[in-house]
C-alpha atoms as a printed R data frame, in Angstrom:
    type eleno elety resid chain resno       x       y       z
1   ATOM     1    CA   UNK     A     1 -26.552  -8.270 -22.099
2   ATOM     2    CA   UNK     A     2 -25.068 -11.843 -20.979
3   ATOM     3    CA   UNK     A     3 -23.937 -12.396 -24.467
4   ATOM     4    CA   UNK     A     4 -22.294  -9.521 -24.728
5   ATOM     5    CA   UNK     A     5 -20.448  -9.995 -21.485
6   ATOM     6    CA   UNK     A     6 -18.945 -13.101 -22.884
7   ATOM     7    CA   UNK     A     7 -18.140 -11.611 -26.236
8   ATOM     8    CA   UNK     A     8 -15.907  -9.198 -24.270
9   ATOM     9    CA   UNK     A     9 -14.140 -11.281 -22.392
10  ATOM    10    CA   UNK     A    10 -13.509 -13.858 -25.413
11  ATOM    11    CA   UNK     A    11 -10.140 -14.693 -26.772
12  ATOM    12    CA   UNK     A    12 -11.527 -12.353 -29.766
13  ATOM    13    CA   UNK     A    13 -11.353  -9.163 -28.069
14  ATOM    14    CA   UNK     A    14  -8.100  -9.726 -26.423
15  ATOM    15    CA   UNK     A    15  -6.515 -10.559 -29.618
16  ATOM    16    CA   UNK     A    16  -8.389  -7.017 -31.296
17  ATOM    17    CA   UNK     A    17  -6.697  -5.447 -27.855
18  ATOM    18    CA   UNK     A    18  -3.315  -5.844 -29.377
19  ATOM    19    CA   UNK     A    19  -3.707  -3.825 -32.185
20  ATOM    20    CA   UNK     A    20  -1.060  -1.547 -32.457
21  ATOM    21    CA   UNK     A    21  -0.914   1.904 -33.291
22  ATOM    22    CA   UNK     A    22   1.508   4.257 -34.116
23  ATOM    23    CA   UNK     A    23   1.764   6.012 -31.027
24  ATOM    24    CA   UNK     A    24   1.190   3.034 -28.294
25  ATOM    25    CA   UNK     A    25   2.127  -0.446 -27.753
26  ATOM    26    CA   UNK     A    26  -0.714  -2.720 -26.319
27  ATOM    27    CA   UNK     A    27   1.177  -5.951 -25.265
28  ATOM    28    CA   UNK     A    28   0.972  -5.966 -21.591
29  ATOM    29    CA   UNK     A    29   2.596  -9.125 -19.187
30  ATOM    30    CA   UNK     A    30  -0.331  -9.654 -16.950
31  ATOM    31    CA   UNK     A    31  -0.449 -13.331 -14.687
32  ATOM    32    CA   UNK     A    32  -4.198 -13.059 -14.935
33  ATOM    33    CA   UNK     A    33  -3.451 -13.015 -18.785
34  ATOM    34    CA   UNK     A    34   0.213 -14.464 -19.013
35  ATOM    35    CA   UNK     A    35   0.090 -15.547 -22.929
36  ATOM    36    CA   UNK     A    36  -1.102 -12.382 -25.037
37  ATOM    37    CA   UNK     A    37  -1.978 -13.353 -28.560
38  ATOM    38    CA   UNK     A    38   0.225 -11.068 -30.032
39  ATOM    39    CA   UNK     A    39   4.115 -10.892 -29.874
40  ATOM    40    CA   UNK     A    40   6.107  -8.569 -28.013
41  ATOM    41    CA   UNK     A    41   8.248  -7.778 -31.164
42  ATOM    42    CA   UNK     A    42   6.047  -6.665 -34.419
43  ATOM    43    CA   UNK     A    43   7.307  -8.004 -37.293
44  ATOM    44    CA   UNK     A    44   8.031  -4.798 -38.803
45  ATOM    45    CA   UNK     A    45  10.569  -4.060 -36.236
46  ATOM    46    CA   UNK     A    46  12.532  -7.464 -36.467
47  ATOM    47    CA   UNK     A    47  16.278  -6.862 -37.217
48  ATOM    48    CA   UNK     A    48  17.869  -9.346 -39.894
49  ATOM    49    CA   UNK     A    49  19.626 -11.417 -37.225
50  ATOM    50    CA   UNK     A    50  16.123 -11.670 -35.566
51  ATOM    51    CA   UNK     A    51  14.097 -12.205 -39.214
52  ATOM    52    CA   UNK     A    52  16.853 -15.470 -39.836
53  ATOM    53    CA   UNK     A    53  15.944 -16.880 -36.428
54  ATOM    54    CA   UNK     A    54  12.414 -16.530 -36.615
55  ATOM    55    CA   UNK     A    55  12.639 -18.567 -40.309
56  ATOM    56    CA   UNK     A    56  14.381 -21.005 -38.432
57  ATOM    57    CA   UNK     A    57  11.306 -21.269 -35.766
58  ATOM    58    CA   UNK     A    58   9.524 -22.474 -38.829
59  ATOM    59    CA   UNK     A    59  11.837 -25.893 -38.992
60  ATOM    60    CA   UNK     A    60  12.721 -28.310 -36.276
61  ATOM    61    CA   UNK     A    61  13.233 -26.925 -33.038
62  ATOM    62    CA   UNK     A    62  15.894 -29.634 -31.794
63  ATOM    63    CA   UNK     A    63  18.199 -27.940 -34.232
64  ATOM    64    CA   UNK     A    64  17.937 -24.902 -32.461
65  ATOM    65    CA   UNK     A    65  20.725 -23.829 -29.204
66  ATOM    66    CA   UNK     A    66  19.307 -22.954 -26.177
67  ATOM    67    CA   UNK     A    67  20.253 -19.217 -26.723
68  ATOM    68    CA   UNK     A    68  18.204 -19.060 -30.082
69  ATOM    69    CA   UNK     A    69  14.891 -20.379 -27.781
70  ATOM    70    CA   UNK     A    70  15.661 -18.058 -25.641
71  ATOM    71    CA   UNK     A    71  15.828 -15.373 -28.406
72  ATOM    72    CA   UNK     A    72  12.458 -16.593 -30.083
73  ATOM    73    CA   UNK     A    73  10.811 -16.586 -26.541
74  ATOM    74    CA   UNK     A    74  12.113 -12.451 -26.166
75  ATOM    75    CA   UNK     A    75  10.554 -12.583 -29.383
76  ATOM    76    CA   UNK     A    76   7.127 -13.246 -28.246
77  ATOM    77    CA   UNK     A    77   6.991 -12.443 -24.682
78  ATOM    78    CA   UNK     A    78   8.679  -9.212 -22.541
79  ATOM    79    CA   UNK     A    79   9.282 -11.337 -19.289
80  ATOM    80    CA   UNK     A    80   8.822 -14.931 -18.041
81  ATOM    81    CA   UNK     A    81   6.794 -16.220 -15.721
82  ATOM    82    CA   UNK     A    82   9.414 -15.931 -12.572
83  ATOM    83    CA   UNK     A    83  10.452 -12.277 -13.886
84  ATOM    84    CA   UNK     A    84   6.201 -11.149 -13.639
85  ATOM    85    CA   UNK     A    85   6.769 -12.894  -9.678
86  ATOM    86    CA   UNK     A    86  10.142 -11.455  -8.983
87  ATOM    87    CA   UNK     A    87   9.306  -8.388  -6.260
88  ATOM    88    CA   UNK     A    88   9.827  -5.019  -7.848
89  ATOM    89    CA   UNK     A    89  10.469  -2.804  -4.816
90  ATOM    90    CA   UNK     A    90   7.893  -1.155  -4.767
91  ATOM    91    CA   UNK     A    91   7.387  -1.347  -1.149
92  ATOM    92    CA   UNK     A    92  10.265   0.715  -0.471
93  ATOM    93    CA   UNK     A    93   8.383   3.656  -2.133
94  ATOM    94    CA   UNK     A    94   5.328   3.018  -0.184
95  ATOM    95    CA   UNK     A    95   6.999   2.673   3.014
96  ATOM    96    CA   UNK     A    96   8.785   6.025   2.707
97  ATOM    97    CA   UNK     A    97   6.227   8.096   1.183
98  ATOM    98    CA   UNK     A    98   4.238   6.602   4.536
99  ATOM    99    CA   UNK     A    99   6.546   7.736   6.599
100 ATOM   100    CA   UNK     A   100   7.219  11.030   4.955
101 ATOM   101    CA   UNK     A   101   3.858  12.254   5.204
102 ATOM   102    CA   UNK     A   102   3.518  10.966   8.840
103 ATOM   103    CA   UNK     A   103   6.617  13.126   9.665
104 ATOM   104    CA   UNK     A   104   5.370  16.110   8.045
105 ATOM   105    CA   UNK     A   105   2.333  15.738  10.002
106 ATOM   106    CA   UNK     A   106   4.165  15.719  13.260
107 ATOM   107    CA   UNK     A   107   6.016  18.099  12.516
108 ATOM   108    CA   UNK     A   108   3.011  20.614  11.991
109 ATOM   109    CA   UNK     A   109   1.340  19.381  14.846
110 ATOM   110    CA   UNK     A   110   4.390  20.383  17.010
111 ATOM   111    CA   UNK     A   111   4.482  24.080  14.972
112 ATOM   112    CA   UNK     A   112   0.877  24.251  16.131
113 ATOM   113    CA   UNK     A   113   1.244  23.109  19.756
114 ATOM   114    CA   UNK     A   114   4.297  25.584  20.255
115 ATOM   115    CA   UNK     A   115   2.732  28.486  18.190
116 ATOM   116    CA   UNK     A   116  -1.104  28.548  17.383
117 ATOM   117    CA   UNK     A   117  -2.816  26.327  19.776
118 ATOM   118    CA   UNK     A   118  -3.880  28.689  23.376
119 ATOM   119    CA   UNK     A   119  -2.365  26.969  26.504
120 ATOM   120    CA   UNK     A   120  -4.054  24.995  28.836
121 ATOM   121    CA   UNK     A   121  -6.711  26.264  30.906
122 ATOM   122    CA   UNK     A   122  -5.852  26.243  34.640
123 ATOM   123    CA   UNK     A   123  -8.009  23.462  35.397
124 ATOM   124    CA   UNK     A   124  -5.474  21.073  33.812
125 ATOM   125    CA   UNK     A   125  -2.621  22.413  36.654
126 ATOM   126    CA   UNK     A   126  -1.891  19.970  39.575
127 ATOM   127    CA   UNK     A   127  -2.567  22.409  41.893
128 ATOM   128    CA   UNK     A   128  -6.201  22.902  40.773
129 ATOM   129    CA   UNK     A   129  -6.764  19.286  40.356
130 ATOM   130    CA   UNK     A   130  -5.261  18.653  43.998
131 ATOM   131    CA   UNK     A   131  -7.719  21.841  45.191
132 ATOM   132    CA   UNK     A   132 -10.905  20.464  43.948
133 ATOM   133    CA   UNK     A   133 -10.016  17.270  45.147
134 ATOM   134    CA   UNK     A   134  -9.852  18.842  48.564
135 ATOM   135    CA   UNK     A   135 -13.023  20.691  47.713
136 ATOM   136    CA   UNK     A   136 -15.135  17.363  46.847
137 ATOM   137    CA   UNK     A   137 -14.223  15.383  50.009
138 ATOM   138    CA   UNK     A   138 -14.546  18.706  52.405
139 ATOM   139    CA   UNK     A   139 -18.284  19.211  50.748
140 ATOM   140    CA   UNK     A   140 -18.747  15.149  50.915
141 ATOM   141    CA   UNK     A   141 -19.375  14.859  47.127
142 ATOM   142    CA   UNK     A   142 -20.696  11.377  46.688
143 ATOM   143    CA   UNK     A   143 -20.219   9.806  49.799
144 ATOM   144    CA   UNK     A   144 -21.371   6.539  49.077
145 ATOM   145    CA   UNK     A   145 -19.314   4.943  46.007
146 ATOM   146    CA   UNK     A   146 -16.996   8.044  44.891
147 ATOM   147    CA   UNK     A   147 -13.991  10.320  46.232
148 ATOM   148    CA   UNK     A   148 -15.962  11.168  49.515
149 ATOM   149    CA   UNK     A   149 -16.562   7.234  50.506
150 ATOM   150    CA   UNK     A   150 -12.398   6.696  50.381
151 ATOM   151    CA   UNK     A   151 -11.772   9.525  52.510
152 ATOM   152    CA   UNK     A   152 -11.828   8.908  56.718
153 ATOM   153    CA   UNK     A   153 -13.237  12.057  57.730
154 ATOM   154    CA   UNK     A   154 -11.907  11.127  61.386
155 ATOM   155    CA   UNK     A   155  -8.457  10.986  60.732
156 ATOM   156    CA   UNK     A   156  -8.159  13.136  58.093
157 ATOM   157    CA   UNK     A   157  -6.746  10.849  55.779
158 ATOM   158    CA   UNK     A   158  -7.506   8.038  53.047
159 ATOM   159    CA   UNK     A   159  -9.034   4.593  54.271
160 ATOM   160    CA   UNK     A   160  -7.004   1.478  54.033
């Protein structure tokens, strides 16, 4: 099972990974991977301009500009190695879809506050809350650490 685990992972089956077909393209820039062994350009789809400069690849490359090693690099690779690092963006998307989807849940949370959800019991009034307060200190309702043990039953009023 090992052994087979390294004969995926070899050098072999990346290279039979860019096989091409007719209908897809395989080469991939990947920084795990950033040197594919096959070129981004088949050979097949080479114009003449590009078939001269890749015979000239073949001879001394001090003869060559800078703009024709730049050519034969767009040859072989899609993007450099500061292009694969160069942000795409893509947070931008995230961000908004984020924040789209949060506002679309606030904003049927408010359409069921306003319309579907019953309103509050009584119990949540001030008035009621006030009244049972009065209730739990007139029946002294835990007198010894809760509501009952703040309230001065002499004066009628909270201790200081």
């Amino acid at each position: 099972m090992a052994v087979n685990m390294l004969r995926v992972t070899s050098r072999r089956f990346v290279a039979s990974a860019c096989q091409r077909s007719s209908s897809t393209l395989a080469y991939a820039d990947r920084l795990d991977y950033p040197a594919p062994p096959c070129r981004f350009v088949d050979d097949v789809d080479l114009s003449a301009d590009m078939q001269s400069l890749k015979a000239k690849e073949q001879g001394d490359w001090k003869s060559l500009s800078v703009d024709e090693k730049r050519a034969l690099y767009r040859l072989s690779f899609d993007k450099s190695y500061s292009e694969m690092r160069a942000p795409t963006g893509e947070w931008k998307y995230i961000i908004g879809g984020v924040f789209g989807l949060l506002s679309v849940a606030i904003f049927f949370y408010g359409l069921q506050k306003k319309f579907i959800a019953p309103p509050l019991p009584i119990t949540m009034t001030k008035e009621w809350q006030q009244d049972q307060m009065k209730y739990n200190i007139a029946i002294r309702n835990n007198p010894v650490t809760g509501l009952a043990s703040k309230w001065d039953y002499e004066k009628n009023d909270w201790k200081k």
